[in-house]
């Protein structure tokens, strides 16, 4: 199972800081779709978030992910 950690607005939209997902053979886009199923707010946040897989940024939605990986969902942060 892939461990998915949500931060800031993503955690608020997901209603949790962490979940697990069977991501075997799925692309990044498919994982994002599964995470957002039935939760339009989370889908919106996922669409603008950065994804880190095992600590490395992944932006190519066609990248296939494996089950042992960890994904961090980092929504845009405001700061100054």
PDB file of C-alpha atoms in Angstrom:
ATOM      1  CA  UNK A   1       0.000   0.000   0.000  1.00  0.00           C
ATOM      2  CA  UNK A   2       1.181   3.501  -0.814  1.00  0.00           C
ATOM      3  CA  UNK A   3       1.194   5.903   2.111  1.00  0.00           C
ATOM      4  CA  UNK A   4      -0.233   9.314   1.165  1.00  0.00           C
ATOM      5  CA  UNK A   5       0.375  12.276   3.468  1.00  0.00           C
ATOM      6  CA  UNK A   6      -1.682  15.450   3.159  1.00  0.00           C
ATOM      7  CA  UNK A   7      -0.460  18.859   4.314  1.00  0.00           C
ATOM      8  CA  UNK A   8      -2.227  22.175   5.053  1.00  0.00           C
ATOM      9  CA  UNK A   9      -5.275  22.738   2.802  1.00  0.00           C
ATOM     10  CA  UNK A  10      -4.967  19.209   1.402  1.00  0.00           C
ATOM     11  CA  UNK A  11      -5.317  17.710   4.893  1.00  0.00           C
ATOM     12  CA  UNK A  12      -8.271  19.968   5.587  1.00  0.00           C
ATOM     13  CA  UNK A  13      -9.991  18.943   2.339  1.00  0.00           C
ATOM     14  CA  UNK A  14      -9.214  15.245   2.854  1.00  0.00           C
ATOM     15  CA  UNK A  15     -10.337  15.313   6.476  1.00  0.00           C
ATOM     16  CA  UNK A  16      -7.171  13.473   7.475  1.00  0.00           C
ATOM     17  CA  UNK A  17      -3.396  13.880   7.499  1.00  0.00           C
ATOM     18  CA  UNK A  18      -2.691  10.461   6.028  1.00  0.00           C
ATOM     19  CA  UNK A  19      -4.233   7.567   4.124  1.00  0.00           C
ATOM     20  CA  UNK A  20      -3.150   4.433   2.274  1.00  0.00           C
ATOM     21  CA  UNK A  21      -3.962   3.483  -1.292  1.00  0.00           C
ATOM     22  CA  UNK A  22      -3.235   0.476  -3.494  1.00  0.00           C
ATOM     23  CA  UNK A  23      -1.311   2.256  -6.241  1.00  0.00           C
ATOM     24  CA  UNK A  24       0.212  -0.757  -7.989  1.00  0.00           C
ATOM     25  CA  UNK A  25       0.578   0.090 -11.669  1.00  0.00           C
ATOM     26  CA  UNK A  26      -1.327   3.376 -11.423  1.00  0.00           C
ATOM     27  CA  UNK A  27      -0.125   6.636 -12.914  1.00  0.00           C
ATOM     28  CA  UNK A  28       0.138   9.798 -10.851  1.00  0.00           C
ATOM     29  CA  UNK A  29      -3.038  11.068 -12.565  1.00  0.00           C
ATOM     30  CA  UNK A  30      -4.918   7.878 -11.643  1.00  0.00           C
ATOM     31  CA  UNK A  31      -3.791   8.119  -8.019  1.00  0.00           C
ATOM     32  CA  UNK A  32      -4.952  11.736  -7.871  1.00  0.00           C
ATOM     33  CA  UNK A  33      -8.295  10.724  -9.392  1.00  0.00           C
ATOM     34  CA  UNK A  34      -8.797   7.938  -6.833  1.00  0.00           C
ATOM     35  CA  UNK A  35      -7.882  10.197  -3.942  1.00  0.00           C
ATOM     36  CA  UNK A  36     -10.386  12.815  -5.078  1.00  0.00           C
ATOM     37  CA  UNK A  37     -13.297  10.451  -5.793  1.00  0.00           C
ATOM     38  CA  UNK A  38     -16.387  11.698  -3.995  1.00  0.00           C
ATOM     39  CA  UNK A  39     -14.587  14.766  -2.633  1.00  0.00           C
ATOM     40  CA  UNK A  40     -14.731  17.711  -5.022  1.00  0.00           C
ATOM     41  CA  UNK A  41     -12.825  20.014  -2.653  1.00  0.00           C
ATOM     42  CA  UNK A  42      -9.923  17.560  -2.416  1.00  0.00           C
ATOM     43  CA  UNK A  43      -9.958  17.150  -6.211  1.00  0.00           C
ATOM     44  CA  UNK A  44      -9.593  20.925  -6.554  1.00  0.00           C
ATOM     45  CA  UNK A  45      -6.686  21.009  -4.105  1.00  0.00           C
ATOM     46  CA  UNK A  46      -4.971  18.036  -5.777  1.00  0.00           C
ATOM     47  CA  UNK A  47      -5.140  19.819  -9.139  1.00  0.00           C
ATOM     48  CA  UNK A  48      -2.952  22.679  -7.869  1.00  0.00           C
ATOM     49  CA  UNK A  49      -0.720  20.751  -5.460  1.00  0.00           C
ATOM     50  CA  UNK A  50       2.852  19.577  -5.818  1.00  0.00           C
ATOM     51  CA  UNK A  51       3.395  15.850  -5.396  1.00  0.00           C
ATOM     52  CA  UNK A  52       6.494  14.421  -3.804  1.00  0.00           C
ATOM     53  CA  UNK A  53       7.056  10.698  -4.271  1.00  0.00           C
ATOM     54  CA  UNK A  54       9.710   9.307  -1.968  1.00  0.00           C
ATOM     55  CA  UNK A  55      10.899  12.875  -1.386  1.00  0.00           C
ATOM     56  CA  UNK A  56      11.226  13.808  -5.069  1.00  0.00           C
ATOM     57  CA  UNK A  57       8.871  16.125  -6.944  1.00  0.00           C
ATOM     58  CA  UNK A  58       6.849  14.374  -9.635  1.00  0.00           C
ATOM     59  CA  UNK A  59       4.937  16.527 -12.103  1.00  0.00           C
ATOM     60  CA  UNK A  60       4.507  14.110 -15.025  1.00  0.00           C
ATOM     61  CA  UNK A  61       0.967  12.737 -14.639  1.00  0.00           C
ATOM     62  CA  UNK A  62       1.863   9.679 -16.748  1.00  0.00           C
ATOM     63  CA  UNK A  63       4.539   8.401 -14.331  1.00  0.00           C
ATOM     64  CA  UNK A  64       3.628   4.968 -12.978  1.00  0.00           C
ATOM     65  CA  UNK A  65       3.823   4.643  -9.221  1.00  0.00           C
ATOM     66  CA  UNK A  66       4.564   1.614  -7.095  1.00  0.00           C
ATOM     67  CA  UNK A  67       3.060   0.273  -3.929  1.00  0.00           C
ATOM     68  CA  UNK A  68       6.027   0.830  -1.612  1.00  0.00           C
ATOM     69  CA  UNK A  69       6.276   4.522  -2.329  1.00  0.00           C
ATOM     70  CA  UNK A  70       5.189   7.406  -0.134  1.00  0.00           C
ATOM     71  CA  UNK A  71       3.471  10.400  -1.656  1.00  0.00           C
ATOM     72  CA  UNK A  72       3.237  13.824  -0.032  1.00  0.00           C
ATOM     73  CA  UNK A  73       0.546  16.235  -1.231  1.00  0.00           C
ATOM     74  CA  UNK A  74       1.749  19.824  -0.847  1.00  0.00           C
ATOM     75  CA  UNK A  75      -0.777  22.508  -1.760  1.00  0.00           C
ATOM     76  CA  UNK A  76       0.432  26.001  -2.643  1.00  0.00           C
ATOM     77  CA  UNK A  77       1.590  27.899   0.416  1.00  0.00           C
ATOM     78  CA  UNK A  78       1.305  31.638   0.864  1.00  0.00           C
ATOM     79  CA  UNK A  79       3.995  33.462   2.708  1.00  0.00           C
ATOM     80  CA  UNK A  80       6.037  36.524   2.864  1.00  0.00           C
TER      81      UNK A  80
END
